[in-house]
XYZ file of C-alpha atoms in Angstrom:
352
model
C 95.357 14.498 37.889
C 99.020 15.401 37.735
C 98.219 17.950 35.042
C 95.565 19.524 37.246
C 98.020 19.987 40.141
C 100.582 21.633 37.830
C 97.930 24.022 36.478
C 96.842 24.940 39.991
C 100.427 25.726 41.017
C 100.942 27.907 37.943
C 97.782 29.848 38.758
C 98.973 30.516 42.312
C 102.350 31.791 41.087
C 100.647 34.091 38.563
C 98.403 35.607 41.241
C 101.356 36.224 43.557
C 103.256 37.992 40.789
C 100.305 40.263 40.022
C 99.708 41.229 43.659
C 103.452 41.834 44.171
C 103.553 44.275 41.257
C 100.582 46.190 42.591
C 102.144 46.454 46.064
C 105.452 47.756 44.687
C 103.643 50.375 42.592
C 101.714 51.723 45.601
C 104.841 51.887 47.717
C 106.739 53.883 45.114
C 103.951 56.481 44.788
C 103.054 57.062 48.442
C 106.599 56.906 49.908
C 107.786 55.077 53.018
C 105.346 54.258 55.781
C 105.292 56.593 58.851
C 107.778 55.718 61.571
C 106.294 54.286 64.766
C 109.071 55.830 66.880
C 106.664 58.149 68.773
C 104.690 55.240 70.114
C 105.753 53.655 73.381
C 106.762 49.997 73.246
C 103.638 47.866 72.960
C 101.468 50.954 72.348
C 99.794 51.777 69.100
C 100.114 55.233 67.595
C 97.171 57.530 68.264
C 95.005 58.240 65.232
C 95.089 61.741 63.708
C 91.941 62.864 65.557
C 93.471 61.954 68.931
C 96.733 63.742 68.032
C 94.866 66.938 67.156
C 92.881 66.762 70.379
C 96.117 66.493 72.383
C 97.537 69.536 70.594
C 94.414 71.516 71.418
C 94.717 70.513 75.073
C 98.341 71.766 75.167
C 97.343 75.090 73.639
C 94.441 75.479 76.060
C 96.725 74.817 79.040
C 98.360 78.239 78.528
C 101.926 79.491 79.181
C 102.618 77.083 82.012
C 102.706 74.291 79.473
C 104.828 76.331 77.039
C 108.104 77.414 78.707
C 109.529 78.647 75.418
C 106.869 81.355 75.240
C 107.602 82.410 78.844
C 111.311 82.729 78.099
C 110.570 85.084 75.229
C 108.490 87.497 77.299
C 109.934 90.952 78.044
C 111.786 91.389 81.354
C 109.666 92.601 84.257
C 111.856 95.703 84.622
C 112.049 97.688 81.356
C 115.550 98.392 80.130
C 116.928 100.905 77.673
C 116.316 100.086 74.039
C 120.037 99.902 73.337
C 120.716 97.479 76.202
C 122.415 94.328 74.936
C 121.666 92.314 78.076
C 118.224 90.671 77.841
C 118.385 89.806 81.554
C 119.381 93.278 82.714
C 117.957 94.774 85.888
C 117.288 97.969 83.948
C 115.319 100.933 85.253
C 111.719 100.408 86.271
C 110.903 104.113 86.230
C 112.510 107.548 86.372
C 111.236 110.153 88.820
C 112.088 113.859 88.597
C 113.068 115.512 91.862
C 112.339 119.191 92.464
C 114.856 120.079 95.181
C 113.395 123.532 95.910
C 113.458 124.042 99.660
C 115.767 121.067 100.292
C 113.462 118.025 100.600
C 114.740 115.028 102.553
C 114.703 111.383 101.441
C 115.293 108.210 103.416
C 113.085 107.052 106.264
C 115.932 106.827 108.743
C 115.556 110.610 109.116
C 112.780 111.827 106.792
C 109.148 110.656 106.670
C 107.618 113.137 104.224
C 108.174 111.599 100.807
C 107.236 107.953 100.536
C 107.229 107.564 96.747
C 108.672 104.064 96.287
C 106.383 101.156 95.502
C 106.771 97.666 96.892
C 109.881 95.999 95.457
C 111.471 99.251 94.271
C 114.981 100.354 95.216
C 117.170 103.414 94.731
C 120.872 102.584 94.574
C 123.277 105.099 96.148
C 127.069 104.991 96.523
C 129.197 107.135 98.884
C 132.827 108.155 99.372
C 134.209 107.750 95.854
C 135.623 108.135 93.361
C 138.269 105.498 93.987
C 140.514 103.449 91.669
C 139.298 99.943 90.811
C 136.321 100.015 93.200
C 134.316 102.776 91.487
C 135.064 101.422 87.962
C 133.890 97.976 89.112
C 130.618 99.457 90.312
C 130.237 101.390 87.057
C 130.879 98.254 85.001
C 128.193 96.344 86.897
C 125.653 99.157 86.523
C 126.416 99.428 82.814
C 126.082 95.667 82.299
C 122.663 95.808 83.951
C 121.654 98.993 82.081
C 120.696 100.715 85.289
C 121.564 103.945 87.131
C 122.444 105.114 90.616
C 123.197 108.220 92.673
C 126.818 108.856 93.687
C 127.868 111.002 96.641
C 131.615 111.607 96.134
C 133.987 113.221 98.600
C 135.403 116.485 97.221
C 139.014 115.634 98.030
C 138.682 112.244 96.324
C 137.179 113.996 93.297
C 140.353 116.051 92.928
C 142.442 112.852 93.094
C 140.407 111.035 90.447
C 138.505 113.494 88.245
C 138.703 111.091 85.318
C 136.764 108.416 87.209
C 134.117 110.921 88.301
C 133.737 112.023 84.685
C 133.014 108.373 83.858
C 130.311 108.344 86.534
C 128.643 111.370 84.992
C 129.089 110.059 81.451
C 127.242 106.896 82.500
C 124.127 108.960 83.137
C 124.240 108.624 86.911
C 123.318 111.446 89.262
C 126.350 112.991 90.995
C 125.692 114.708 94.305
C 128.256 115.538 97.017
C 129.439 114.325 100.410
C 131.556 117.233 101.849
C 135.151 118.123 101.087
C 136.926 115.827 103.563
C 134.208 113.593 105.042
C 134.038 115.422 108.337
C 131.416 115.077 111.021
C 129.468 118.286 110.478
C 128.183 118.320 114.032
C 131.765 119.249 114.974
C 134.436 121.706 113.817
C 137.626 119.720 114.416
C 138.802 116.558 112.766
C 141.562 115.103 110.581
C 142.101 115.370 106.846
C 144.681 114.550 104.218
C 146.614 117.772 103.707
C 149.633 117.797 101.383
C 149.626 114.007 101.416
C 149.594 113.686 105.200
C 146.800 113.116 107.706
C 146.731 116.246 109.826
C 144.577 117.900 112.453
C 141.961 119.947 110.696
C 139.793 122.845 111.850
C 136.835 123.557 109.628
C 133.635 125.490 109.224
C 130.853 122.966 108.416
C 129.407 125.225 105.723
C 132.840 125.461 104.102
C 133.021 121.654 104.158
C 129.715 121.446 102.299
C 130.401 124.143 99.709
C 134.003 123.208 98.988
C 132.877 119.615 98.385
C 130.180 120.750 95.974
C 132.614 122.924 94.024
C 135.256 120.200 93.892
C 132.771 117.658 92.474
C 131.543 120.209 89.936
C 135.141 120.898 88.881
C 135.983 117.216 88.529
C 132.901 116.412 86.451
C 133.390 119.470 84.276
C 129.657 119.845 83.856
C 126.347 120.053 85.739
C 125.954 118.020 88.924
C 122.927 117.211 91.054
C 121.677 119.296 93.995
C 121.910 116.200 96.204
C 123.837 115.979 99.469
C 124.449 113.304 102.092
C 125.873 114.092 105.548
C 128.871 111.950 106.592
C 127.782 109.338 109.147
C 124.253 110.694 108.569
C 124.807 113.268 111.316
C 122.566 116.157 110.370
C 122.683 119.316 112.517
C 119.346 121.161 112.225
C 121.005 124.457 111.287
C 122.740 122.789 108.313
C 119.542 121.074 107.203
C 118.011 124.553 107.161
C 121.022 125.936 105.278
C 120.762 123.273 102.562
C 117.052 124.039 102.267
C 117.883 127.641 101.456
C 120.388 126.365 98.877
C 117.679 124.191 97.299
C 119.756 121.048 97.850
C 117.995 117.775 98.669
C 119.292 115.808 101.646
C 119.639 112.042 101.419
C 119.505 109.776 104.411
C 118.738 106.083 103.788
C 116.158 103.371 104.244
C 118.631 100.459 104.146
C 122.223 100.922 105.286
C 124.378 98.045 104.040
C 127.168 98.814 106.552
C 129.521 97.561 103.850
C 132.379 99.553 105.383
C 132.441 96.905 108.118
C 132.717 94.038 105.620
C 135.595 92.406 103.821
C 133.845 89.890 101.601
C 131.505 90.663 98.683
C 129.007 87.996 99.739
C 128.607 89.762 103.103
C 127.531 92.940 101.315
C 125.053 91.026 99.193
C 123.583 89.189 102.151
C 123.237 92.422 104.116
C 121.347 94.236 101.354
C 119.074 91.314 100.468
C 118.197 90.546 104.104
C 117.170 94.161 104.725
C 115.226 94.362 101.494
C 113.388 91.182 102.404
C 112.433 92.785 105.732
C 111.456 96.247 104.426
C 110.315 95.394 100.883
C 111.701 98.557 99.300
C 113.999 101.496 99.947
C 116.954 103.773 99.283
C 120.043 101.582 99.658
C 123.276 103.033 101.067
C 126.507 101.496 99.710
C 130.081 102.759 99.280
C 131.991 102.613 95.990
C 135.065 103.362 98.106
C 134.904 99.851 99.595
C 136.552 96.983 97.715
C 134.002 94.414 98.907
C 131.259 96.511 97.326
C 133.197 97.035 94.136
C 134.004 93.318 93.850
C 130.469 92.248 94.673
C 128.526 94.829 92.676
C 127.774 92.592 89.706
C 126.560 89.700 91.844
C 124.472 92.052 93.953
C 122.677 93.358 90.865
C 122.187 89.783 89.670
C 120.621 89.007 93.052
C 118.279 92.006 92.830
C 117.188 90.915 89.385
C 116.600 87.333 90.529
C 114.639 88.613 93.534
C 112.277 90.615 91.340
C 113.394 94.022 92.620
C 113.153 97.089 90.393
C 115.427 100.131 90.252
C 114.035 103.663 90.358
C 116.320 106.493 89.187
C 115.924 109.884 90.889
C 116.713 112.484 88.247
C 117.151 116.098 89.447
C 114.933 118.734 87.886
C 117.799 121.249 87.790
C 121.556 121.222 88.535
C 123.219 122.487 91.672
C 124.489 126.067 91.763
C 128.032 126.453 93.071
C 129.386 129.517 94.870
C 132.100 131.421 92.989
C 134.466 131.878 95.936
C 134.592 128.128 96.559
C 135.057 127.432 92.849
C 138.064 129.741 92.912
C 139.482 128.064 96.024
C 139.279 124.654 94.335
C 140.971 125.939 91.193
C 143.852 127.316 93.224
C 144.205 124.038 95.084
C 144.165 121.713 92.061
C 146.477 123.924 90.003
C 149.102 124.047 92.735
C 151.668 126.867 93.185
C 151.616 129.800 90.820
C 153.816 129.295 87.745
C 157.263 130.877 87.748
C 156.484 132.383 84.347
C 159.316 130.667 82.461
C 158.455 128.596 79.354
C 159.091 124.875 79.744
C 161.555 124.948 76.850
C 163.852 127.204 78.877
C 163.586 124.960 81.946
C 163.803 121.518 80.299
C 166.156 120.846 77.386
C 166.941 117.474 75.774
C 170.701 116.951 75.658
C 170.846 113.207 74.894
C 168.276 110.953 73.207
């Protein structure tokens, strides 16, 4: 009986050894068992069929269930192909403007040409060029790969021709805004003359033409046949005159009144509130104002976040200047006539 018990124990040990060898062989061939980490505590893993069904349900749910796909979609507003900013405001569309006969734009004064669609804006900047402020606006526009219309003052253009050249080089449209920002419904005002603010008598047509010639001189190339009256005061006889000159007149749909503001956030709030009310429009800003220059980037960010789109108004042909005004500008920017002596006879290094 003792022998039978020993034999039975040996048989059990032999069976265990055989089954252990088989188990080790299977484990080495098939690799480690799948991890149960995806299963919630106390929950079994779903079989393969259930996992596939879940995947199909996710695919069928569409983009709302797949935020990665949404993030990879193209921006709503197309941008230039060489734009390095994937979140740029860009340019939604470019429209060509035939200024024959002097059309007017901006519903504050003109009702004829309603070409903007809902959510579209035209950006315009007055009174430049000016150090720091205009470059800040240009930097923001460049970062967002978008374009605007600038209405510089002729006198300012003679102060900062280099900045105005940068405006033109950026592909923006450059119109004009008179020589010395005078109210063209009058003939008397004040202007900087020889570095001093002085009483100033002027002919309104001279103010217009001298400003156009000064801007053309500063840019050193073609400029746009676009004009904006200072303070938007538009005498009928001058509207008629600009029509004969084939120069478009710009009023506005949304005046930011940024010249009354000191903080960038005030400018942003003003523009966004008016856009929310009107839905679209030509926006009047001033690159002369530091609050606008400082807030330009954030304003463009806000427009992008709000789903607004920029339309660029490209002129069909450049403005034609008048020779007599071109000559007057050249005389003014060149200063007194030279005394004729070579510099080497006037200036001589005697100690270095």
